Short mmCIF file of C-alpha atoms in Angstrom, two decimals:
data_model
loop_
_atom_site.label_atom_id
_atom_site.label_comp_id
_atom_site.label_asym_id
_atom_site.label_seq_id
_atom_site.Cartn_x
_atom_site.Cartn_y
_atom_site.Cartn_z
CA MET A 196 0.00 0.00 0.00
CA ASP A 197 1.06 3.59 -0.66
CA LEU A 198 2.08 5.22 2.62
CA THR A 199 1.00 8.60 1.25
CA VAL A 200 -2.60 7.42 1.51
CA TRP A 201 -1.98 6.19 5.06
CA ARG A 202 -0.67 9.65 5.99
CA THR A 203 -3.76 11.21 4.46
CA PHE A 204 -6.02 8.98 6.55
CA VAL A 205 -4.07 9.75 9.75
CA THR A 206 -4.41 13.48 9.03
CA VAL A 207 -8.15 13.16 8.39
CA TYR A 208 -8.51 11.18 11.63
CA ARG A 209 -6.59 13.79 13.62
CA LEU A 210 -8.46 16.80 12.21
CA GLY A 211 -11.89 15.18 11.85
CA SER A 212 -12.42 16.90 8.53
CA LEU A 213 -11.72 16.15 4.89
CA SER A 214 -11.44 19.83 4.02
CA ALA A 215 -9.10 20.63 6.91
CA ALA A 216 -6.90 17.67 5.96
CA ALA A 217 -6.84 18.86 2.36
CA ASP A 218 -5.74 22.35 3.43
CA GLU A 219 -2.97 20.97 5.64
CA LEU A 220 -1.69 18.50 3.04
CA GLY A 221 -1.98 20.83 0.05
CA TYR A 222 -4.56 18.69 -1.79
CA THR A 223 -8.05 19.41 -3.01
CA GLN A 224 -10.87 18.06 -0.88
CA SER A 225 -11.96 15.78 -3.72
CA ALA A 226 -8.42 14.32 -3.91
CA VAL A 227 -8.46 13.54 -0.18
CA SER A 228 -11.91 12.00 -0.49
CA ARG A 229 -10.74 9.79 -3.38
CA GLN A 230 -7.70 8.64 -1.42
CA ILE A 231 -9.81 7.62 1.57
CA ALA A 232 -12.38 5.92 -0.65
CA GLY A 233 -9.63 3.97 -2.43
CA LEU A 234 -8.17 2.87 0.91
CA GLU A 235 -11.60 1.73 2.07
CA ARG A 236 -12.06 -0.31 -1.13
CA ARG A 237 -8.67 -1.90 -0.61
CA LEU A 238 -9.55 -2.86 2.96
CA GLY A 239 -13.11 -3.84 2.17
CA THR A 240 -14.74 -1.72 4.86
CA GLU A 241 -15.54 1.87 5.76
CA LEU A 242 -12.97 3.73 7.84
CA ILE A 243 -14.88 6.96 8.44
CA HIS A 244 -18.48 8.07 8.79
CA ARG A 245 -19.05 11.10 6.57
CA GLN A 246 -21.29 13.60 8.35
CA VAL A 247 -22.71 17.01 7.54
CA ARG A 248 -19.96 18.59 9.62
CA GLY A 249 -16.75 16.63 9.47
CA VAL A 250 -16.08 12.92 9.79
CA ARG A 251 -15.64 10.43 12.60
CA PRO A 252 -13.85 7.08 12.53
CA THR A 253 -15.66 3.77 12.38
CA PRO A 254 -14.50 0.93 14.65
CA ALA A 255 -12.40 -0.32 11.72
CA GLY A 256 -10.98 3.20 11.34
CA GLU A 257 -9.95 3.23 15.00
CA VAL A 258 -8.13 -0.07 14.59
CA PHE A 259 -6.46 0.97 11.33
CA HIS A 260 -5.38 4.32 12.82
CA HIS A 261 -3.59 2.58 15.71
CA HIS A 262 -1.54 0.38 13.38
CA ALA A 263 -1.02 3.12 10.79
CA LEU A 264 0.67 5.33 13.39
CA ILE A 265 3.10 2.54 14.25
CA ALA A 266 3.84 1.76 10.59
CA LEU A 267 4.40 5.42 9.65
CA ASP A 268 6.61 5.96 12.67
CA GLU A 269 8.78 2.98 11.72
CA ALA A 270 8.90 4.08 8.06
CA ASP A 271 10.15 7.51 9.10
CA ARG A 272 12.76 5.96 11.38
CA ALA A 273 13.96 3.72 8.56
CA VAL A 274 14.42 6.63 6.17
CA ARG A 275 16.24 8.72 8.76
CA ALA A 276 18.55 5.78 9.55
CA VAL A 277 19.43 5.29 5.87
CA ARG A 278 20.08 8.99 5.40
CA ASP A 279 22.32 9.06 8.47
CA LEU A 280 24.18 5.99 7.25
CA ARG A 281 24.63 7.55 3.82
CA ASP A 282 26.10 10.65 5.44
CA GLY A 283 28.43 8.61 7.66
CA ALA A 284 26.69 9.71 10.82
CA PHE A 285 24.54 6.72 11.70
CA VAL A 286 24.30 5.80 15.37
CA ARG A 287 21.43 3.51 16.26
CA PRO A 288 19.06 5.42 18.57
CA LEU A 289 18.52 3.97 22.02
CA THR A 290 14.80 3.70 22.72
CA VAL A 291 13.95 3.63 26.43
CA GLY A 292 10.62 3.28 28.21
CA ALA A 293 9.66 3.68 31.86
CA THR A 294 6.67 4.02 34.14
CA PRO A 295 5.96 7.66 35.06
CA SER A 296 7.60 7.47 38.49
CA LEU A 297 10.74 5.84 37.12
CA ALA A 298 10.84 8.17 34.11
CA ALA A 299 10.87 11.07 36.56
CA GLY A 300 13.50 9.49 38.79
CA ILE A 301 16.16 6.90 38.11
CA VAL A 302 15.99 6.66 34.30
CA PRO A 303 17.22 10.19 33.46
CA THR A 304 20.04 9.72 35.98
CA ALA A 305 21.09 6.39 34.48
CA VAL A 306 21.02 7.68 30.89
CA ARG A 307 23.01 10.76 31.92
CA ARG A 308 25.73 8.51 33.32
CA LEU A 309 25.64 6.36 30.20
CA LEU A 310 26.15 9.40 27.97
CA ASP A 311 28.94 10.72 30.17
CA ASP A 312 30.73 7.36 29.95
CA GLY A 313 30.60 7.28 26.16
CA LEU A 314 30.32 4.13 24.05
CA PRO A 315 32.85 2.04 22.15
CA ASN A 316 33.37 3.06 18.55
CA HIS A 317 31.23 1.32 15.97
CA ASN A 318 33.17 0.66 12.80
CA LEU A 319 30.57 1.33 10.13
CA PRO A 320 31.31 0.01 6.64
CA ASP A 321 31.02 2.17 3.54
CA HIS A 322 27.73 1.12 1.98
CA GLY A 323 28.25 3.24 -1.10
CA LEU A 324 25.02 5.15 -0.75
CA PRO A 325 24.81 8.09 -3.18
CA ASN A 326 25.09 11.56 -1.70
CA HIS A 327 21.60 12.77 -2.54
CA ASP A 328 18.22 12.74 -0.89
CA LEU A 329 16.07 9.67 -1.13
CA PRO A 330 13.68 10.49 -3.97
CA GLY A 331 10.04 11.09 -3.26
CA TYR A 332 10.21 10.72 0.51
CA ASP A 333 9.76 13.60 2.90
CA LEU A 334 9.25 13.20 6.62
CA PRO A 335 6.02 15.08 7.35
CA ASP A 336 4.39 15.60 10.69
CA HIS A 337 1.66 12.94 10.62
CA GLY A 338 0.45 13.53 14.13
CA LEU A 339 2.45 10.78 15.80
CA PRO A 340 2.95 11.10 19.56
CA ASN A 341 6.48 12.04 20.51
CA HIS A 342 8.28 9.43 22.56
CA GLY A 343 9.71 11.29 25.47
CA LEU A 344 9.64 12.62 28.96
CA PRO A 345 6.31 12.58 30.73
CA GLY A 346 4.62 15.80 31.55
CA ASN A 347 1.65 16.30 29.28
CA GLY A 348 -0.63 13.93 31.15
CA HIS A 349 -0.79 11.22 28.51
CA PRO A 350 1.23 8.05 29.02
CA GLY A 351 3.49 7.48 26.06
CA ASN A 352 3.60 11.11 24.98
CA GLY A 353 6.34 13.59 25.60
CA HIS A 354 9.46 14.91 23.93
CA PRO A 355 12.54 13.40 22.34
CA GLY A 356 15.14 12.56 24.95
CA THR A 357 18.46 14.31 24.51
CA GLY A 358 21.82 13.75 26.06
CA ARG A 359 22.29 17.44 26.80
CA PRO A 360 19.31 18.77 28.76
CA GLY A 361 17.79 21.96 27.47
CA THR A 362 19.61 22.14 24.15
CA GLY A 363 17.60 19.82 21.93
CA ARG A 364 20.85 18.12 20.92
CA PRO A 365 22.25 14.78 22.01
CA GLY A 366 25.11 15.05 24.46
CA LYS A 367 28.62 13.75 23.83
CA GLY A 368 30.23 11.22 26.06
CA ASP A 369 33.34 12.44 27.86
CA SER A 370 35.32 9.32 27.02
CA SER A 371 37.74 9.77 24.13
CA GLY A 372 36.77 6.32 22.88
CA GLY A 373 33.06 7.21 22.58
CA VAL A 374 31.06 7.67 19.43
CA GLY A 375 29.97 11.16 20.42
CA PRO A 376 26.23 11.83 20.32
CA LEU A 377 23.96 8.93 21.18
CA PRO A 378 20.39 9.74 20.14
CA TRP A 379 17.83 8.37 22.56
CA THR A 380 14.15 8.62 23.29
CA LEU A 381 12.13 8.13 26.46
CA THR A 382 8.56 6.86 26.40
CA SER A 383 6.46 7.05 29.56
CA GLY A 384 3.68 4.50 30.02
CA LEU A 385 2.21 1.78 32.17
CA SER A 386 4.09 -1.48 32.59
CA GLY A 387 1.76 -3.51 30.37
CA ASP A 388 2.00 -1.05 27.48
CA LEU A 389 5.78 -0.85 27.78
CA HIS A 390 6.05 -4.64 27.83
CA GLU A 391 4.13 -4.80 24.55
CA ARG A 392 6.50 -2.26 22.98
CA VAL A 393 9.56 -4.21 24.10
CA SER A 394 8.17 -7.54 22.90
CA THR A 395 7.54 -6.10 19.42
CA GLY A 396 10.97 -4.48 19.18
CA ARG A 397 9.81 -0.88 19.47
CA LEU A 398 11.77 -0.29 22.70
CA ASP A 399 15.33 -1.40 23.48
CA VAL A 400 14.89 -1.17 27.26
CA ALA A 401 11.92 -0.53 29.53
CA VAL A 402 11.97 -0.06 33.30
CA VAL A 403 8.75 -1.47 34.73
CA THR A 404 7.22 -2.78 37.95
CA ASP A 405 5.43 -5.91 39.08
CA ALA A 406 2.68 -3.89 40.78
CA PRO A 407 -0.80 -5.30 40.07
CA PRO A 408 -1.63 -6.85 37.65
CA GLY A 409 2.02 -7.94 37.49
CA LEU A 410 4.35 -8.74 34.61
CA PRO A 411 3.51 -11.44 32.03
CA HIS A 412 5.83 -14.31 31.19
CA ASP A 413 6.99 -13.73 27.63
CA PRO A 414 9.75 -15.79 25.94
CA ARG A 415 10.50 -12.81 23.65
CA VAL A 416 11.50 -10.61 26.59
CA GLY A 417 14.33 -10.83 29.11
CA GLN A 418 14.01 -9.48 32.65
CA ARG A 419 16.66 -8.09 34.97
CA PHE A 420 15.62 -7.53 38.56
CA LEU A 421 16.87 -4.13 39.77
CA GLY A 422 15.56 -4.22 43.32
CA THR A 423 12.57 -3.87 45.61
CA ASP A 424 10.98 -0.44 45.94
CA GLU A 425 9.37 0.41 49.28
CA MET A 426 6.21 2.49 48.98
CA VAL A 427 6.01 5.59 51.20
CA VAL A 428 3.31 8.08 52.09
CA VAL A 429 3.63 11.62 50.75
CA LEU A 430 2.21 14.44 52.90
CA PRO A 431 2.10 18.23 52.66
CA VAL A 432 5.01 19.74 54.60
CA GLY A 433 2.63 21.21 57.21
CA HIS A 434 0.89 17.94 58.00
CA PRO A 435 0.87 17.01 61.73
CA LEU A 436 2.55 13.68 60.96
CA ALA A 437 5.32 15.17 58.81
CA GLY A 438 8.68 14.09 60.20
CA SER A 439 7.28 11.08 62.03
CA GLY A 440 8.98 7.72 62.12
CA PRO A 441 7.49 4.63 60.45
CA LEU A 442 3.71 4.77 60.93
CA PRO A 443 1.12 1.99 61.04
CA VAL A 444 -1.37 2.63 58.26
CA ALA A 445 -4.13 2.61 60.91
CA ARG A 446 -2.83 6.03 62.02
CA LEU A 447 -3.91 7.31 58.59
CA ALA A 448 -7.36 5.69 58.52
CA ASP A 449 -9.17 9.04 58.73
CA GLU A 450 -7.22 10.62 55.88
CA SER A 451 -8.39 11.21 52.33
CA TRP A 452 -6.14 9.58 49.72
CA VAL A 453 -5.51 10.40 46.07
CA GLU A 454 -4.37 7.87 43.48
CA ASP A 455 -3.43 8.10 39.80
CA ASN A 456 -3.40 4.46 38.64
CA ASP A 457 -5.00 1.15 39.47
CA GLY A 458 -1.76 -0.59 40.43
CA SER A 459 -0.87 1.88 43.17
CA ALA A 460 -4.47 1.93 44.41
CA ALA A 461 -4.45 -1.88 44.66
CA LEU A 462 -1.25 -1.83 46.73
CA LEU A 463 -2.77 0.75 49.09
CA ARG A 464 -6.05 -1.14 49.53
CA ARG A 465 -4.28 -4.45 50.18
CA HIS A 466 -1.97 -2.89 52.75
CA ALA A 467 -4.85 -1.20 54.57
CA ALA A 468 -6.96 -4.37 54.51
CA ARG A 469 -4.14 -6.36 56.16
CA ALA A 470 -4.22 -3.82 58.99
CA GLY A 471 -8.00 -4.10 59.31
CA VAL A 472 -8.75 -0.57 58.04
CA THR A 473 -10.03 0.96 54.82
CA ALA A 474 -8.11 3.53 52.80
CA ARG A 475 -10.53 6.18 51.50
CA ILE A 476 -9.45 7.00 47.96
CA ASP A 477 -11.58 10.11 47.53
CA LEU A 478 -9.67 11.70 44.65
CA VAL A 479 -8.28 10.40 41.38
CA ALA A 480 -5.51 12.30 39.59
CA ALA A 481 -4.72 12.12 35.90
CA ASP A 482 -1.01 11.64 36.47
CA LEU A 483 1.80 11.74 39.01
CA PRO A 484 2.30 15.55 38.93
CA GLY A 485 -1.44 15.99 39.53
CA LYS A 486 -1.31 13.52 42.39
CA THR A 487 1.50 15.36 44.19
CA ALA A 488 -0.14 18.73 43.51
CA LEU A 489 -3.27 17.59 45.35
CA VAL A 490 -1.10 16.49 48.26
CA ALA A 491 0.88 19.74 48.33
CA THR A 492 -2.31 21.79 48.54
CA GLY A 493 -3.67 19.73 51.42
CA HIS A 494 -6.51 17.92 49.64
CA ALA A 495 -5.24 14.39 50.31
CA ILE A 496 -2.26 12.19 51.06
CA ALA A 497 -0.88 9.57 48.70
CA LEU A 498 1.15 6.40 48.34
CA ILE A 499 4.19 6.77 46.07
CA PRO A 500 7.33 4.76 45.29
CA GLY A 501 10.17 5.47 47.67
CA SER A 502 12.61 5.72 44.75
CA LEU A 503 10.75 8.82 43.60
CA THR A 504 11.48 10.72 46.83
CA PRO A 505 14.59 12.59 45.56
CA ALA A 506 12.61 13.99 42.63
CA LEU A 507 9.64 15.28 44.66
CA ARG A 508 8.64 18.93 44.79
CA THR A 509 9.79 20.85 47.87
CA ASP A 510 6.34 21.48 49.37
CA VAL A 511 5.71 17.82 50.16
CA THR A 512 7.47 15.32 52.40
CA THR A 513 7.36 11.57 52.96
CA VAL A 514 6.94 9.20 55.87
CA ARG A 515 7.64 5.47 55.93
CA LEU A 516 5.04 2.86 56.83
CA VAL A 517 5.34 -0.07 59.19
CA ASP A 518 5.62 -3.25 57.10
CA PRO A 519 5.18 -1.20 53.91
CA PRO A 520 3.87 -2.45 50.58
CA THR A 521 6.61 -2.99 48.02
CA ARG A 522 6.97 -3.48 44.30
CA GLY A 523 9.71 -5.12 42.29
CA ILE A 524 11.55 -3.00 39.71
CA TYR A 525 12.67 -4.72 36.51
CA ALA A 526 14.47 -3.75 33.34
CA ILE A 527 13.08 -5.67 30.38
CA THR A 528 14.75 -6.05 27.00
CA PRO A 529 13.96 -7.88 23.75
CA HIS A 530 15.95 -11.06 23.16
CA ARG A 531 16.37 -10.17 19.48
CA SER A 532 18.70 -7.40 18.24
CA PRO A 533 19.83 -5.91 21.56
CA HIS A 534 21.17 -2.37 21.40
CA PRO A 535 24.97 -2.10 21.91
CA ALA A 536 24.39 0.22 24.88
CA THR A 537 21.92 -2.06 26.67
CA ALA A 538 24.37 -3.77 29.03
CA SER A 539 25.89 -0.45 30.13
CA LEU A 540 22.49 1.12 30.67
CA LEU A 541 21.31 -1.81 32.80
CA ALA A 542 24.33 -1.39 35.07
CA HIS A 543 23.65 2.34 35.43
CA LEU A 544 19.97 1.68 36.14
CA ALA A 545 20.87 -0.68 38.98
CA THR A 546 23.24 1.91 40.47
CA ALA A 547 20.74 4.75 40.09
CA PHE A 548 17.98 2.71 41.73
CA SER A 549 20.18 1.80 44.68
CA SER A 550 21.19 5.45 45.16
CA ALA A 551 17.58 6.67 45.03
CA ARG A 552 16.46 4.47 47.93
CA SER A 553 16.71 5.79 51.46
CA PRO A 554 19.33 4.23 53.79
CA GLU A 555 16.49 2.86 55.93
CA ALA A 556 14.84 1.20 52.93
CA ARG A 557 18.14 -0.29 51.76
CA GLU A 558 18.65 -1.74 55.24
CA ALA A 559 15.09 -3.13 55.38
CA VAL A 560 15.19 -4.65 51.89
CA PRO A 561 18.76 -5.16 50.59
CA ASP A 562 19.48 -4.58 46.90
CA GLY A 563 18.86 -7.61 44.72
CA THR A 564 16.24 -9.07 47.05
CA PRO A 565 13.07 -9.96 45.08
#
């Protein structure tokens, strides 16, 4: 199939209008309509419902859109890789994924150390590619989500990761034996979504947790256990219990709680139930920043991973729990075609995770203990 037509469909889907898509793509509306109609004939089903004002996708259109985004993203990556190879500048990008708490904590630290270390030189052969652009292929903006740092409230969206924060350019390793810039991306998402991306080769490394519903067994994916993360309670700095020692959760039975995902909520409910109390989850936040904002302003308290503590805002504080709930932290990688930097990154992730844990937590649950 012609990818130009796929891009047209993705644009129509995003804008919800044939005429708006035509204006953006530089086509006539009739040309866009013909492209979509031809694609529907090829697939044997309607992809959009044509309405008086705009269009909306059919169930088949929703399914096709999901896979079209992935295919177009990979096509663009392939063309960029060939162009870089032609120009003698190809370095395979390192694609990293992490849950929101880990993407805000240990992962940026580990990648920073990886970039500072540098990587061994890759001796790239001369493939004899001509020094001209690949004909007929531009890299348009087809509305794909950026794979990057969390912060816009949608798991999996963000910005391209760079080795030099704030510049938009990859950073150079300090080692004289390094290859220089290592392009990398960071995708934030839930563990199940990240596992699917690793298993299909779309991520080189993902840092995930075994919080409910847990991690699946998948022969396509390798797991490295990084350590056990103790959950802690985050409070506003003016809370009466701020600065207390380890607390039984029963001391917090009258508090309102806020949660941002089902896995964390399940850990909290199980822990409270073991103590014979009920945790009142009165508020639900869209994401981790929203969760901590509600705590900082005194609306609720929350359960968060202890490894996130160093990255918290300054108007909140944490207290440990007696016999706290825990979650295992794992780095998962595809068995096929590992990235040359994977082994080094895994070592830096283990170090960064150990450093992020409090001395008390490290004493309670030693590193490497499942």
